Short mmCIF file of C-alpha atoms (C1' of nucleotides) in Angstrom, two decimals:
data_model
loop_
_atom_site.label_atom_id
_atom_site.label_comp_id
_atom_site.label_asym_id
_atom_site.label_seq_id
_atom_site.Cartn_x
_atom_site.Cartn_y
_atom_site.Cartn_z
CA MET Y 1 41.94 6.79 1.29
CA HIS Y 2 40.68 10.34 0.83
CA ALA Y 3 38.60 12.52 3.15
CA ALA Y 4 34.83 12.37 2.86
CA SER Y 5 33.60 15.29 0.78
CA ALA Y 6 30.21 16.92 0.47
CA SER Y 7 30.54 16.91 -3.29
CA ASP Y 8 30.84 13.11 -3.45
CA LEU Y 9 27.65 12.89 -1.42
CA LEU Y 10 25.83 15.51 -3.51
CA ILE Y 11 26.76 13.76 -6.77
CA TRP Y 12 25.17 10.62 -5.33
CA TYR Y 13 22.16 12.63 -4.12
CA ASP Y 14 21.53 14.25 -7.49
CA ARG Y 15 21.24 10.78 -8.97
CA HIS Y 16 19.47 8.86 -6.19
CA ARG Y 17 17.46 11.36 -4.13
CA ARG Y 18 14.04 10.22 -2.98
CA GLU Y 19 10.97 12.00 -4.28
CA LEU Y 20 8.91 12.97 -1.25
CA PRO Y 21 5.70 15.00 -1.07
CA TRP Y 22 7.23 17.77 1.07
CA ARG Y 23 10.34 18.10 -1.05
CA ALA Y 24 10.84 20.78 -3.69
CA GLN Y 25 11.86 19.82 -7.20
CA ALA Y 26 15.59 19.79 -7.81
CA GLY Y 27 16.91 23.33 -7.86
CA GLU Y 28 13.73 24.87 -6.42
CA ARG Y 29 13.31 26.48 -3.03
CA ALA Y 30 10.98 24.56 -0.71
CA ASP Y 31 7.96 26.12 1.02
CA PRO Y 32 8.92 26.77 4.68
CA TYR Y 33 5.46 25.79 5.94
CA ARG Y 34 5.66 22.40 4.26
CA VAL Y 35 9.24 21.83 5.33
CA TRP Y 36 8.41 22.67 8.93
CA LEU Y 37 5.22 20.58 8.97
CA SER Y 38 7.01 17.57 7.49
CA GLU Y 39 9.94 17.87 9.89
CA ILE Y 40 7.62 17.89 12.91
CA MET Y 41 5.65 14.92 11.60
CA LEU Y 42 8.85 13.00 10.82
CA GLN Y 43 10.20 13.26 14.38
CA GLN Y 44 10.58 9.63 15.47
CA THR Y 45 8.10 8.67 12.77
CA THR Y 46 8.59 6.77 9.53
CA VAL Y 47 8.19 8.33 6.08
CA GLN Y 48 5.49 5.81 5.26
CA ALA Y 49 3.43 6.71 8.31
CA VAL Y 50 3.78 10.43 7.63
CA LYS Y 51 2.79 10.51 3.95
CA PRO Y 52 -1.01 10.20 4.29
CA TYR Y 53 -1.10 12.49 7.33
CA PHE Y 54 0.94 15.13 5.54
CA ALA Y 55 -1.43 15.18 2.56
CA ALA Y 56 -4.56 15.29 4.70
CA PHE Y 57 -3.15 17.91 7.05
CA LEU Y 58 -2.10 20.16 4.19
CA ALA Y 59 -5.53 19.89 2.60
CA ARG Y 60 -7.19 20.83 5.87
CA PHE Y 61 -4.67 23.51 6.94
CA PRO Y 62 -3.08 24.81 3.70
CA ASP Y 63 -1.02 27.56 5.31
CA VAL Y 64 0.26 28.75 8.65
CA GLN Y 65 -2.52 31.33 9.06
CA THR Y 66 -5.22 28.69 8.62
CA LEU Y 67 -3.50 26.42 11.11
CA ALA Y 68 -3.05 29.20 13.65
CA ALA Y 69 -6.74 30.12 13.47
CA ALA Y 70 -8.01 26.52 13.75
CA PRO Y 71 -9.54 25.16 16.97
CA SER Y 72 -7.16 22.89 18.85
CA GLU Y 73 -9.60 19.95 18.67
CA ALA Y 74 -9.39 20.09 14.88
CA VAL Y 75 -5.59 19.99 15.01
CA MET Y 76 -5.59 17.08 17.47
CA ASN Y 77 -8.12 15.27 15.28
CA ALA Y 78 -5.90 15.70 12.20
CA TRP Y 79 -2.96 14.32 14.20
CA ALA Y 80 -4.87 11.40 15.73
CA GLY Y 81 -3.02 8.12 15.14
CA LEU Y 82 0.37 9.70 14.40
CA GLY Y 83 1.54 9.59 18.02
CA TYR Y 84 3.59 11.89 20.25
CA TYR Y 85 0.69 14.27 20.59
CA SER Y 86 2.68 17.03 22.25
CA ARG Y 87 3.95 17.61 18.72
CA ALA Y 88 0.46 18.58 17.60
CA ARG Y 89 -0.04 20.88 20.56
CA ASN Y 90 3.34 22.55 19.95
CA LEU Y 91 2.69 22.69 16.21
CA HIS Y 92 -0.46 24.69 16.84
CA ALA Y 93 1.32 26.97 19.32
CA CYS Y 94 4.17 27.41 16.85
CA ALA Y 95 1.80 28.45 14.04
CA GLN Y 96 0.21 31.00 16.36
CA ALA Y 97 3.65 32.31 17.37
CA VAL Y 98 4.71 32.64 13.73
CA VAL Y 99 1.60 34.72 13.06
CA ALA Y 100 1.84 36.78 16.27
CA ARG Y 101 5.60 37.32 16.43
CA HIS Y 102 6.73 37.07 12.81
CA GLY Y 103 3.80 38.39 10.77
CA GLY Y 104 2.93 34.97 9.41
CA GLN Y 105 6.38 34.34 7.90
CA PHE Y 106 8.69 31.71 9.37
CA PRO Y 107 11.92 33.25 10.66
CA ASP Y 108 14.85 32.38 8.41
CA THR Y 109 17.62 31.77 10.94
CA GLU Y 110 18.44 28.72 13.02
CA GLY Y 111 18.40 30.73 16.25
CA ALA Y 112 15.00 32.33 15.71
CA LEU Y 113 13.50 29.00 14.64
CA ARG Y 114 14.90 27.32 17.74
CA ASP Y 115 12.89 29.76 19.91
CA LEU Y 116 9.56 28.50 18.56
CA PRO Y 117 7.48 25.79 20.32
CA GLY Y 118 8.28 22.23 19.26
CA ILE Y 119 11.39 23.24 17.31
CA GLY Y 120 14.58 21.84 18.84
CA ALA Y 121 18.16 21.76 17.67
CA TYR Y 122 17.56 19.30 14.84
CA THR Y 123 14.42 20.87 13.39
CA ALA Y 124 15.80 24.41 13.60
CA ALA Y 125 18.86 23.37 11.61
CA ALA Y 126 16.84 21.33 9.11
CA VAL Y 127 14.34 24.11 8.37
CA ALA Y 128 17.08 26.77 8.23
CA ALA Y 129 19.08 24.70 5.76
CA ILE Y 130 16.28 23.23 3.61
CA ALA Y 131 13.85 26.14 3.48
CA PHE Y 132 16.27 29.08 3.76
CA GLY Y 133 19.62 27.85 2.47
CA ARG Y 134 21.42 28.52 5.75
CA VAL Y 135 24.59 26.65 6.66
CA ALA Y 136 23.52 24.42 9.56
CA ALA Y 137 24.12 20.87 10.80
CA ALA Y 138 20.82 19.00 11.05
CA VAL Y 139 21.76 16.00 13.18
CA ASP Y 140 19.06 13.36 13.38
CA GLY Y 141 19.30 9.62 13.89
CA ASN Y 142 20.42 9.10 10.30
CA VAL Y 143 23.23 11.60 10.61
CA GLU Y 144 24.34 10.13 13.93
CA ARG Y 145 24.61 6.76 12.25
CA VAL Y 146 26.32 7.94 9.05
CA MET Y 147 28.86 10.15 10.79
CA SER Y 148 29.58 7.68 13.60
CA ARG Y 149 30.45 5.08 11.00
CA LEU Y 150 32.30 7.44 8.68
CA HIS Y 151 34.60 8.65 11.44
CA GLY Y 152 34.54 5.54 13.61
CA LEU Y 153 33.08 7.46 16.55
CA GLU Y 154 32.77 5.13 19.55
CA ALA Y 155 30.98 7.46 21.97
CA PRO Y 156 27.48 6.12 22.67
CA MET Y 157 24.49 8.20 21.60
CA PRO Y 158 23.13 10.58 22.61
CA ALA Y 159 26.31 11.65 24.44
CA GLY Y 160 28.30 11.60 21.22
CA ARG Y 161 25.90 13.85 19.36
CA GLY Y 162 28.05 16.95 19.85
CA ALA Y 163 31.00 15.35 18.10
CA VAL Y 164 28.72 14.27 15.27
CA ALA Y 165 27.42 17.82 14.90
CA ALA Y 166 30.96 19.22 14.77
CA HIS Y 167 32.05 16.74 12.09
CA THR Y 168 28.90 17.49 10.11
CA LEU Y 169 29.07 21.28 10.31
CA ALA Y 170 32.69 21.14 9.16
CA ILE Y 171 31.70 19.86 5.72
CA VAL Y 172 28.36 21.59 5.07
CA PRO Y 173 28.77 23.18 1.61
CA ALA Y 174 27.85 26.88 1.59
CA ASP Y 175 26.19 26.62 -1.81
CA ARG Y 176 23.85 23.68 -1.08
CA PRO Y 177 23.28 23.28 2.68
CA GLY Y 178 19.67 22.11 2.27
CA ASP Y 179 20.51 19.46 -0.29
CA PHE Y 180 23.42 18.34 1.88
CA ALA Y 181 21.13 17.86 4.89
CA GLN Y 182 18.65 15.87 2.83
CA ALA Y 183 21.42 13.89 1.14
CA LEU Y 184 22.76 12.81 4.53
CA MET Y 185 19.30 11.66 5.58
CA ASP Y 186 18.67 9.84 2.30
CA LEU Y 187 22.01 8.11 2.63
CA GLY Y 188 21.14 6.99 6.16
CA ALA Y 189 17.66 5.88 5.15
CA THR Y 190 18.57 3.92 2.02
CA ILE Y 191 22.27 2.92 2.14
CA CYS Y 192 23.76 3.43 5.58
CA THR Y 193 20.88 1.64 7.28
CA PRO Y 194 20.87 0.42 10.90
CA ARG Y 195 21.12 -3.23 9.86
CA LYS Y 196 22.86 -4.65 6.78
CA PRO Y 197 24.08 -1.36 5.31
CA ALA Y 198 24.71 -1.46 1.55
CA CYS Y 199 28.31 -0.30 1.77
CA ALA Y 200 29.07 -1.36 -1.82
CA LEU Y 201 26.68 1.35 -3.04
CA CYS Y 202 27.87 4.08 -0.71
CA PRO Y 203 29.49 7.24 -2.11
CA TRP Y 204 31.54 7.42 1.08
CA GLN Y 205 32.73 3.80 1.15
CA ALA Y 206 36.36 4.76 0.55
CA PRO Y 207 36.79 7.13 3.51
CA CYS Y 208 34.52 5.17 5.90
CA ARG Y 209 36.42 4.12 9.05
CA ALA Y 210 33.77 1.68 10.25
CA ARG Y 211 33.66 -0.11 6.91
CA HIS Y 212 37.41 -0.57 6.86
CA ALA Y 213 37.24 -2.04 10.34
CA GLY Y 214 34.22 -4.19 9.47
CA ALA Y 215 32.42 -2.45 12.31
CA GLN Y 216 29.61 -0.77 10.37
CA GLU Y 217 26.89 -2.80 12.06
CA SER Y 218 28.11 -2.07 15.58
CA LEU Y 219 28.01 1.72 15.20
CA PRO Y 220 26.62 3.95 16.46
CA ARG Y 221 26.77 2.62 19.98
CA LYS Y 222 23.68 3.31 22.04
CA SER Y 223 23.09 3.67 25.74
CA PRO Y 224 21.24 0.70 27.29
CA LYS Y 225 17.48 1.09 27.46
CA LYS Y 226 15.37 1.12 30.56
CA GLU Y 227 13.01 -1.70 31.31
CA ARG Y 228 9.35 -1.20 30.56
CA PRO Y 229 7.12 -2.69 33.27
CA GLN Y 230 3.72 -3.93 32.14
CA ARG Y 231 0.65 -1.95 33.21
CA HIS Y 232 -2.96 -3.04 33.46
CA GLY Y 233 -6.29 -1.25 33.52
CA VAL Y 234 -9.98 -1.39 32.71
CA ALA Y 235 -11.71 0.58 29.94
CA PHE Y 236 -15.45 1.19 29.90
CA VAL Y 237 -17.33 1.29 26.61
CA VAL Y 238 -20.78 2.69 27.33
CA LEU Y 239 -23.23 2.64 24.43
CA ARG Y 240 -26.41 4.61 24.84
CA ALA Y 241 -29.57 3.54 23.00
CA ASP Y 242 -29.20 6.45 20.56
CA GLN Y 243 -25.87 5.01 19.36
CA ALA Y 244 -23.74 7.41 21.36
CA ILE Y 245 -20.71 6.34 23.37
CA LEU Y 246 -19.33 7.92 26.48
CA LEU Y 247 -16.10 9.88 26.00
CA ARG Y 248 -13.95 12.29 27.93
CA THR Y 249 -10.90 14.39 27.11
CA ARG Y 250 -7.53 13.73 28.69
CA PRO Y 251 -5.61 16.56 30.37
CA PRO Y 252 -3.64 18.70 27.90
CA LYS Y 253 -0.22 17.50 29.01
CA GLY Y 254 1.26 14.08 29.62
CA LEU Y 255 0.45 10.76 27.97
CA LEU Y 256 -2.03 11.14 25.08
CA GLY Y 257 -2.51 14.73 26.25
CA GLY Y 258 -5.57 16.46 24.82
CA MET Y 259 -6.86 13.29 23.18
CA ALA Y 260 -10.32 11.79 23.62
CA GLU Y 261 -10.81 8.49 25.42
CA VAL Y 262 -13.45 6.25 26.90
CA PRO Y 263 -13.43 6.30 30.71
CA THR Y 264 -10.80 4.01 32.19
CA SER Y 265 -9.45 3.00 35.55
CA ALA Y 266 -5.95 4.07 36.49
CA TRP Y 267 -3.24 2.05 34.71
CA SER Y 268 -1.14 0.26 37.28
CA ALA Y 269 1.23 -2.66 37.66
CA LYS Y 270 -1.48 -4.93 39.02
CA LEU Y 271 -5.18 -4.90 38.29
CA ASP Y 272 -7.22 -4.48 41.46
CA PRO Y 273 -10.69 -6.04 40.93
CA SER Y 274 -12.23 -3.88 43.63
CA GLN Y 275 -11.37 -0.79 41.57
CA ILE Y 276 -13.68 -1.87 38.78
CA VAL Y 277 -16.93 -1.13 40.57
CA GLN Y 278 -15.44 2.02 42.03
CA ASP Y 279 -14.22 3.33 38.68
CA GLN Y 280 -17.29 2.59 36.58
CA PRO Y 281 -18.51 5.84 34.99
CA VAL Y 282 -22.17 4.78 35.20
CA THR Y 283 -23.92 2.02 37.06
CA ALA Y 284 -24.54 -0.76 34.58
CA SER Y 285 -24.44 -4.47 33.95
CA TRP Y 286 -21.01 -5.02 32.40
CA LEU Y 287 -20.05 -7.46 29.69
CA THR Y 288 -16.35 -8.30 29.37
CA ALA Y 289 -14.77 -8.38 25.92
CA ASN Y 290 -13.32 -11.77 25.02
CA THR Y 291 -9.75 -10.58 24.66
CA PRO Y 292 -8.09 -7.64 26.38
CA VAL Y 293 -6.64 -4.84 24.27
CA ARG Y 294 -2.84 -4.82 24.24
CA HIS Y 295 -0.95 -1.71 23.27
CA VAL Y 296 2.74 -0.84 23.47
CA PHE Y 297 3.83 2.66 24.37
CA THR Y 298 7.44 3.77 24.20
CA HIS Y 299 7.96 3.31 27.91
CA PHE Y 300 5.48 0.61 28.90
CA PRO Y 301 3.18 -2.07 27.48
CA LEU Y 302 -0.47 -1.81 28.47
CA GLU Y 303 -3.20 -4.41 28.78
CA LEU Y 304 -6.71 -3.01 29.01
CA THR Y 305 -9.68 -5.18 29.97
CA VAL Y 306 -12.67 -3.85 28.05
CA LEU Y 307 -15.98 -3.73 29.89
CA CYS Y 308 -19.06 -2.74 27.93
CA ALA Y 309 -22.68 -1.96 28.60
CA ARG Y 310 -25.78 -0.61 26.91
CA VAL Y 311 -27.59 2.16 28.78
CA PRO Y 312 -31.01 3.81 28.25
CA ALA Y 313 -31.52 6.71 25.86
CA LEU Y 314 -32.00 9.30 28.59
CA THR Y 315 -28.80 8.45 30.46
CA GLU Y 316 -26.83 11.58 31.25
CA ALA Y 317 -23.09 11.77 30.97
CA PRO Y 318 -21.26 12.04 34.29
CA GLU Y 319 -19.26 15.14 35.20
CA SER Y 320 -16.55 16.01 32.63
CA ALA Y 321 -17.67 13.34 30.17
CA ARG Y 322 -19.92 13.46 27.12
CA PHE Y 323 -21.85 11.23 24.76
CA THR Y 324 -20.78 11.24 21.11
CA THR Y 325 -22.73 9.37 18.46
CA LEU Y 326 -20.92 6.74 16.44
CA ALA Y 327 -21.64 8.82 13.34
CA GLU Y 328 -19.66 11.70 14.83
CA LEU Y 329 -16.78 9.60 16.14
CA ASP Y 330 -14.55 10.54 13.20
CA ASN Y 331 -14.49 14.11 14.48
CA GLU Y 332 -13.01 13.05 17.81
CA PRO Y 333 -9.24 13.00 18.42
CA LEU Y 334 -9.00 9.30 19.22
CA SER Y 335 -5.63 7.64 19.67
CA SER Y 336 -4.88 4.27 18.12
CA LEU Y 337 -5.25 2.73 21.56
CA MET Y 338 -8.77 4.11 21.93
CA LEU Y 339 -9.76 2.99 18.43
CA LYS Y 340 -8.77 -0.54 19.46
CA VAL Y 341 -10.73 -0.29 22.71
CA ILE Y 342 -13.85 1.08 21.05
CA GLU Y 343 -13.74 -1.54 18.32
CA ALA Y 344 -13.40 -4.33 20.89
CA GLY Y 345 -16.22 -2.88 22.98
CA LEU Y 346 -18.62 -2.41 20.10
CA ALA Y 347 -17.85 -5.90 18.77
CA THR Y 348 -18.68 -7.33 22.18
CA LEU Y 349 -21.98 -5.47 22.10
CA GLY Y 350 -22.65 -6.76 18.61
CA VAL Y 351 -22.21 -3.38 16.90
CA LYS Y 352 -19.95 -2.63 13.97
CA ARG Y 353 -18.82 0.94 13.50
CA GLY Y 354 -20.73 2.63 10.72
CA GLU Y 355 -23.56 0.16 11.07
CA SER Y 356 -26.79 1.76 12.21
CA GLN Y 357 -29.07 0.28 14.83
CA ALA Y 358 -31.78 0.05 12.19
CA SER Y 359 -29.66 -2.19 10.01
CA ILE Y 360 -28.81 -4.39 12.99
CA ASP Y 361 -32.50 -4.69 13.87
CA ALA Y 362 -33.22 -5.60 10.26
CA LYS Y 363 -30.48 -8.22 10.29
CA GLU Y 364 -31.76 -9.76 13.53
CA HIS Y 365 -35.27 -9.75 12.14
CA ASN Y 366 -34.14 -11.49 8.98
CA GLY Y 367 -31.86 -13.91 10.81
"C1'" DC M 1 22.00 13.99 31.75
"C1'" DA M 2 17.84 10.91 32.16
"C1'" DT M 3 13.14 10.30 31.38
"C1'" DA M 4 8.45 10.86 29.32
"C1'" DC M 5 6.31 10.69 25.24
"C1'" DG M 6 2.95 6.79 20.22
"C1'" DT M 7 2.69 3.96 16.63
"C1'" DG M 8 3.31 0.39 13.15
"C1'" DG M 9 6.51 -2.37 10.53
"C1'" DC M 10 9.86 -5.81 10.41
"C1'" DA M 11 13.33 -9.69 11.56
"C1'" DT F 1 6.18 -13.33 19.95
"C1'" DT F 2 9.46 -10.02 21.36
"C1'" DG F 3 12.46 -6.41 20.63
"C1'" DC F 4 14.26 -2.86 17.79
"C1'" DC F 5 13.66 0.95 15.28
"C1'" DA F 6 11.97 5.87 12.68
"C1'" DA F 7 13.79 13.05 10.15
"C1'" DG F 8 13.42 14.55 18.47
"C1'" DT F 9 11.65 17.80 22.02
"C1'" DA F 10 10.55 19.30 26.62
"C1'" DT F 11 11.59 19.15 31.22
#
DNA sequence: CATACGTGGCA
DNA sequence: TTGCCAAGTAT
């Protein structure tokens, strides 16, 4: 058994590397803006989910100056549906910092990158290596898994991350640090997978400690997860006669920070019926949607009872809320949760999104 | 060091 | 259906 070498991995990578929209062609230097944008989007997010967002985001904000100058609502709108919205807020702040502090050029060292908003240890190393050819250990979930198995590391994550970083940094090749980082991630994503790893195809099968012990599926060890208590709430879908629905904007920080939502009650362990009347944004005759909206956040599942009502054309929005027409809804930064709620509410009211009141009237007339 | 922070796909 | 998981960061 020989030691794992970067060259064995790079030979495999040169033959099997994935083609991804944010990746440079073999042998070419990647654009730092694209590398950075993709790395932020890929945090805790699958390649498949990122692809369409990356393309749309790049078309809308082609460079760091454009992004820095954009209004925050536009950035949140472009991020809507991707999740972890503090990433979008920090992305915007980071673009502005790159323009203000670095003349519109991303800094080319791990340390300077680490000082920017939304860039932590992993992303700083990844951008430094991939975009600037710096020797750095970009330790993400893939690398934790690959290196834990390769060296038979038993320390549970994330406590064992330091040891993983040390093992990784020790074999980063000075001539191809960016390719090495991407090779490690490709290996973790396609061969050294969480379940049923394809060890027979692995360039590091010979030196792999876990494989020799038959323990590849039990590494890396992970700390036990916390329980996620169910929460309940009520959401109010208010449709005005001019086809506008009542929205408000959540506070900038915290859950779904800066995103638009329909008014809701507080989300608590038990649903208190007396809160419903108290929390209603306008006085109205409420219709309850047939089925509640269920949504699972990282740290709790949520069940929202959807109450809907039609209100007259001259109804004014209450303090800190606004009416937005259905035609303009695409411009709002609506989370996936709120899209579900709005769809359920409109369906209960007999309205399909994109369908005008005139066409509904015509349908009723014909039916 | 532990916890908050989204979403969709898959077994 | 339920639980796990995916290129982490901020506090």
